[in-house]
């Protein structure tokens, strides 16, 4: 048992005396362990004896020691406790809310016409080009395609296919200076003048299959470059190379022909050929 220090006992005795409970002398002279029972045993009779003498003091002392009664809730808390809880089924519905919001938002965005054929594929393949030519073909390190620029450089799709196929490096090696229309409005584009256009042709060591390469060139001419597939001079080219019925695209996809050998399959086109050659102007 721990001993109660004398100064605490003394304070306790003084306190009791002050409250009129007696016991002040009860422990007087006793040592600490003896003091404890003496205090408690003497307190009861002393208290009853002292009761008439100091009822007020005692009454006041007791409730003060008891824990205070709980405070009444504030109106906010009362309202909180009285509120209706969210039912379990509603929790499930709330849980699905994000999905619902997502689907609703999706339904608001106009469904892009799922372009099939070369133009649909070309829009995806264009991610290989956007870093240098701009997401919307507005240009960057490489030339812009928008505003008819690419059509001015390449009145004939074959020349554009050839340039993307072999890239600046092969043109330089072959000593071909003008890869597009030599009489281009605003001046011809000279090989390497703007920078290095990578080669993309598969057999030339590039990253795209031949039908992917055709599709992205179609995308640059018709979607970004603004060629109108229903109007002269583009309608015939579009039908042959870039429409959903394109026989060239089908032949490339089927693997029977490559871009360099396409002139053996389709009569009357400008050969793309096994090596870079100078570009051409509008055909009569
Ligand atoms: C690393 C940057 C880069 C990437 C990627 C790139 N190009 Fe180019 N491109 C150029 C540069 C630079 C030129 C100018 C080349 C020159 O001056 O000879 C160019 C020129 C061209 C031209 C000629 C435009 C004109 O009007 O003269 C075409 C067409 C073209 N790129 C198509 C593509 C396609 C298609 C892709 C994606 C499959 C692509 N480019 C990806 C940098 C790039």
CSV table of N, CA and C and ligand atoms in Angstrom, one decimal, residues 128-129 131-133 141-145 149-150 153-154 160 163-164 168 179 184 189-198 200 208 216 220, ligand 1:
chain,number,residue,atom,x,y,z
A,128,UNK,N,1.0,9.8,-84.6
A,128,UNK,CA,2.4,9.7,-84.9
A,128,UNK,C,3.0,11.0,-85.5
A,129,UNK,N,2.1,11.9,-85.9
A,129,UNK,CA,2.5,13.1,-86.6
A,129,UNK,C,2.3,14.4,-85.8
A,131,UNK,N,2.9,15.6,-82.9
A,131,UNK,CA,3.9,16.3,-82.1
A,131,UNK,C,4.6,17.3,-83.0
A,132,UNK,N,4.8,17.0,-84.2
A,132,UNK,CA,5.5,18.0,-85.1
A,132,UNK,C,4.7,18.8,-86.0
A,133,UNK,N,3.5,18.3,-86.3
A,133,UNK,CA,2.6,19.0,-87.3
A,133,UNK,C,1.4,19.6,-86.6
A,141,UNK,N,7.1,22.0,-85.6
A,141,UNK,CA,8.4,21.8,-86.2
A,141,UNK,C,8.3,21.6,-87.7
A,142,UNK,N,7.2,20.8,-88.1
A,142,UNK,CA,7.0,20.5,-89.5
A,142,UNK,C,5.9,21.5,-90.0
A,143,UNK,N,5.7,21.5,-91.3
A,143,UNK,CA,4.8,22.4,-92.0
A,143,UNK,C,3.3,22.1,-91.5
A,144,UNK,N,2.5,23.2,-91.7
A,144,UNK,CA,1.1,23.0,-91.4
A,144,UNK,C,0.4,22.3,-92.6
A,145,UNK,N,-0.7,21.6,-92.3
A,145,UNK,CA,-1.4,20.9,-93.4
A,145,UNK,C,-2.7,21.7,-93.7
A,149,UNK,N,-2.5,24.3,-97.4
A,149,UNK,CA,-1.0,24.3,-97.6
A,149,UNK,C,-0.5,23.0,-98.2
A,150,UNK,N,-1.0,21.9,-97.6
A,150,UNK,CA,-0.4,20.6,-98.0
A,150,UNK,C,-0.9,20.3,-99.5
A,153,UNK,N,1.4,22.0,-101.8
A,153,UNK,CA,2.7,21.3,-102.0
A,153,UNK,C,2.5,20.1,-102.8
A,154,UNK,N,1.5,19.4,-102.6
A,154,UNK,CA,1.2,18.1,-103.3
A,154,UNK,C,-0.1,18.1,-104.0
A,160,UNK,N,3.0,13.0,-102.2
A,160,UNK,CA,2.9,13.1,-100.7
A,160,UNK,C,3.2,11.8,-100.1
A,163,UNK,N,6.9,11.1,-100.3
A,163,UNK,CA,7.7,11.9,-99.3
A,163,UNK,C,7.6,11.3,-97.9
A,164,UNK,N,6.3,11.0,-97.5
A,164,UNK,CA,6.2,10.4,-96.1
A,164,UNK,C,6.8,9.0,-96.1
A,168,UNK,N,12.9,12.9,-95.3
A,168,UNK,CA,13.9,13.9,-95.8
A,168,UNK,C,15.3,13.2,-96.1
A,179,UNK,N,10.5,18.1,-103.4
A,179,UNK,CA,9.6,16.9,-103.2
A,179,UNK,C,8.2,17.1,-103.6
A,184,UNK,N,5.0,25.4,-107.0
A,184,UNK,CA,4.1,25.7,-105.8
A,184,UNK,C,3.8,27.2,-105.6
A,189,UNK,N,8.6,23.7,-101.8
A,189,UNK,CA,9.2,23.3,-100.6
A,189,UNK,C,10.5,22.5,-100.9
A,190,UNK,N,11.6,23.0,-100.4
A,190,UNK,CA,12.9,22.4,-100.6
A,190,UNK,C,13.2,21.3,-99.6
A,191,UNK,N,13.7,20.2,-100.0
A,191,UNK,CA,14.1,19.1,-99.1
A,191,UNK,C,15.0,19.6,-98.0
A,192,UNK,N,14.6,19.3,-96.7
A,192,UNK,CA,15.5,19.7,-95.6
A,192,UNK,C,15.5,21.1,-95.2
A,193,UNK,N,14.8,22.0,-95.9
A,193,UNK,CA,14.8,23.4,-95.6
A,193,UNK,C,14.2,23.7,-94.3
A,194,UNK,N,13.2,22.9,-94.0
A,194,UNK,CA,12.4,23.2,-92.7
A,194,UNK,C,13.0,22.3,-91.6
A,195,UNK,N,13.6,21.2,-91.9
A,195,UNK,CA,14.0,20.3,-90.9
A,195,UNK,C,14.0,18.9,-91.4
A,196,UNK,N,14.0,17.9,-90.5
A,196,UNK,CA,14.0,16.5,-91.0
A,196,UNK,C,12.7,15.9,-90.7
A,197,UNK,N,12.0,15.4,-91.8
A,197,UNK,CA,10.8,14.7,-91.7
A,197,UNK,C,11.2,13.2,-91.7
A,198,UNK,N,10.8,12.5,-90.6
A,198,UNK,CA,11.2,11.0,-90.6
A,198,UNK,C,10.6,10.2,-91.7
A,200,UNK,N,8.5,7.0,-92.9
A,200,UNK,CA,7.5,6.1,-92.3
A,200,UNK,C,7.2,4.9,-93.1
A,208,UNK,N,5.2,2.7,-90.2
A,208,UNK,CA,3.8,2.4,-90.6
A,208,UNK,C,3.7,1.4,-91.7
A,216,UNK,N,-3.2,7.9,-93.2
A,216,UNK,CA,-2.8,9.2,-92.5
A,216,UNK,C,-2.6,10.3,-93.5
A,220,UNK,N,-4.6,13.8,-93.7
A,220,UNK,CA,-3.9,15.2,-93.8
A,220,UNK,C,-4.5,16.0,-94.9
B,1,LIG,C1,9.9,14.7,-85.7
B,1,LIG,C2,9.0,15.6,-86.3
B,1,LIG,C3,8.1,15.1,-87.4
B,1,LIG,C4,7.2,14.1,-87.3
B,1,LIG,C5,6.9,13.1,-86.1
B,1,LIG,C6,6.5,14.1,-88.5
B,1,LIG,N1,6.9,15.1,-89.3
B,1,LIG,FE1,6.3,15.5,-91.2
B,1,LIG,N2,7.7,17.0,-91.4
B,1,LIG,C7,8.6,17.3,-90.4
B,1,LIG,C8,9.5,18.3,-90.9
B,1,LIG,C9,10.6,19.0,-90.2
B,1,LIG,C10,9.0,18.6,-92.2
B,1,LIG,C11,9.8,19.5,-93.3
B,1,LIG,C12,10.8,18.6,-93.9
B,1,LIG,C13,11.8,19.3,-94.9
B,1,LIG,O1,12.0,20.5,-94.7
B,1,LIG,O2,12.3,18.6,-95.7
B,1,LIG,C14,7.9,17.7,-92.5
B,1,LIG,C15,7.2,17.7,-93.7
B,1,LIG,C16,6.1,16.9,-93.9
B,1,LIG,C17,5.3,16.9,-95.1
B,1,LIG,C18,5.5,17.9,-96.3
B,1,LIG,C19,4.6,19.1,-96.0
B,1,LIG,C20,4.8,20.2,-97.0
B,1,LIG,O3,3.8,21.0,-97.2
B,1,LIG,O4,6.0,20.4,-97.4
B,1,LIG,C21,4.3,16.0,-95.0
B,1,LIG,C22,3.3,15.6,-96.0
B,1,LIG,C23,4.5,15.4,-93.7
B,1,LIG,N3,5.6,15.9,-93.1
B,1,LIG,C24,3.8,14.3,-93.2
B,1,LIG,C25,4.0,13.7,-92.0
B,1,LIG,C26,3.2,12.6,-91.5
B,1,LIG,C27,2.1,11.9,-92.3
B,1,LIG,C28,3.7,12.3,-90.3
B,1,LIG,C29,3.2,11.2,-89.4
B,1,LIG,C30,3.0,9.9,-89.9
B,1,LIG,C31,4.7,13.2,-90.0
B,1,LIG,N4,4.9,14.1,-91.0
B,1,LIG,C32,5.5,13.2,-88.8
B,1,LIG,C33,8.6,16.8,-89.1
B,1,LIG,C34,7.9,15.7,-88.7
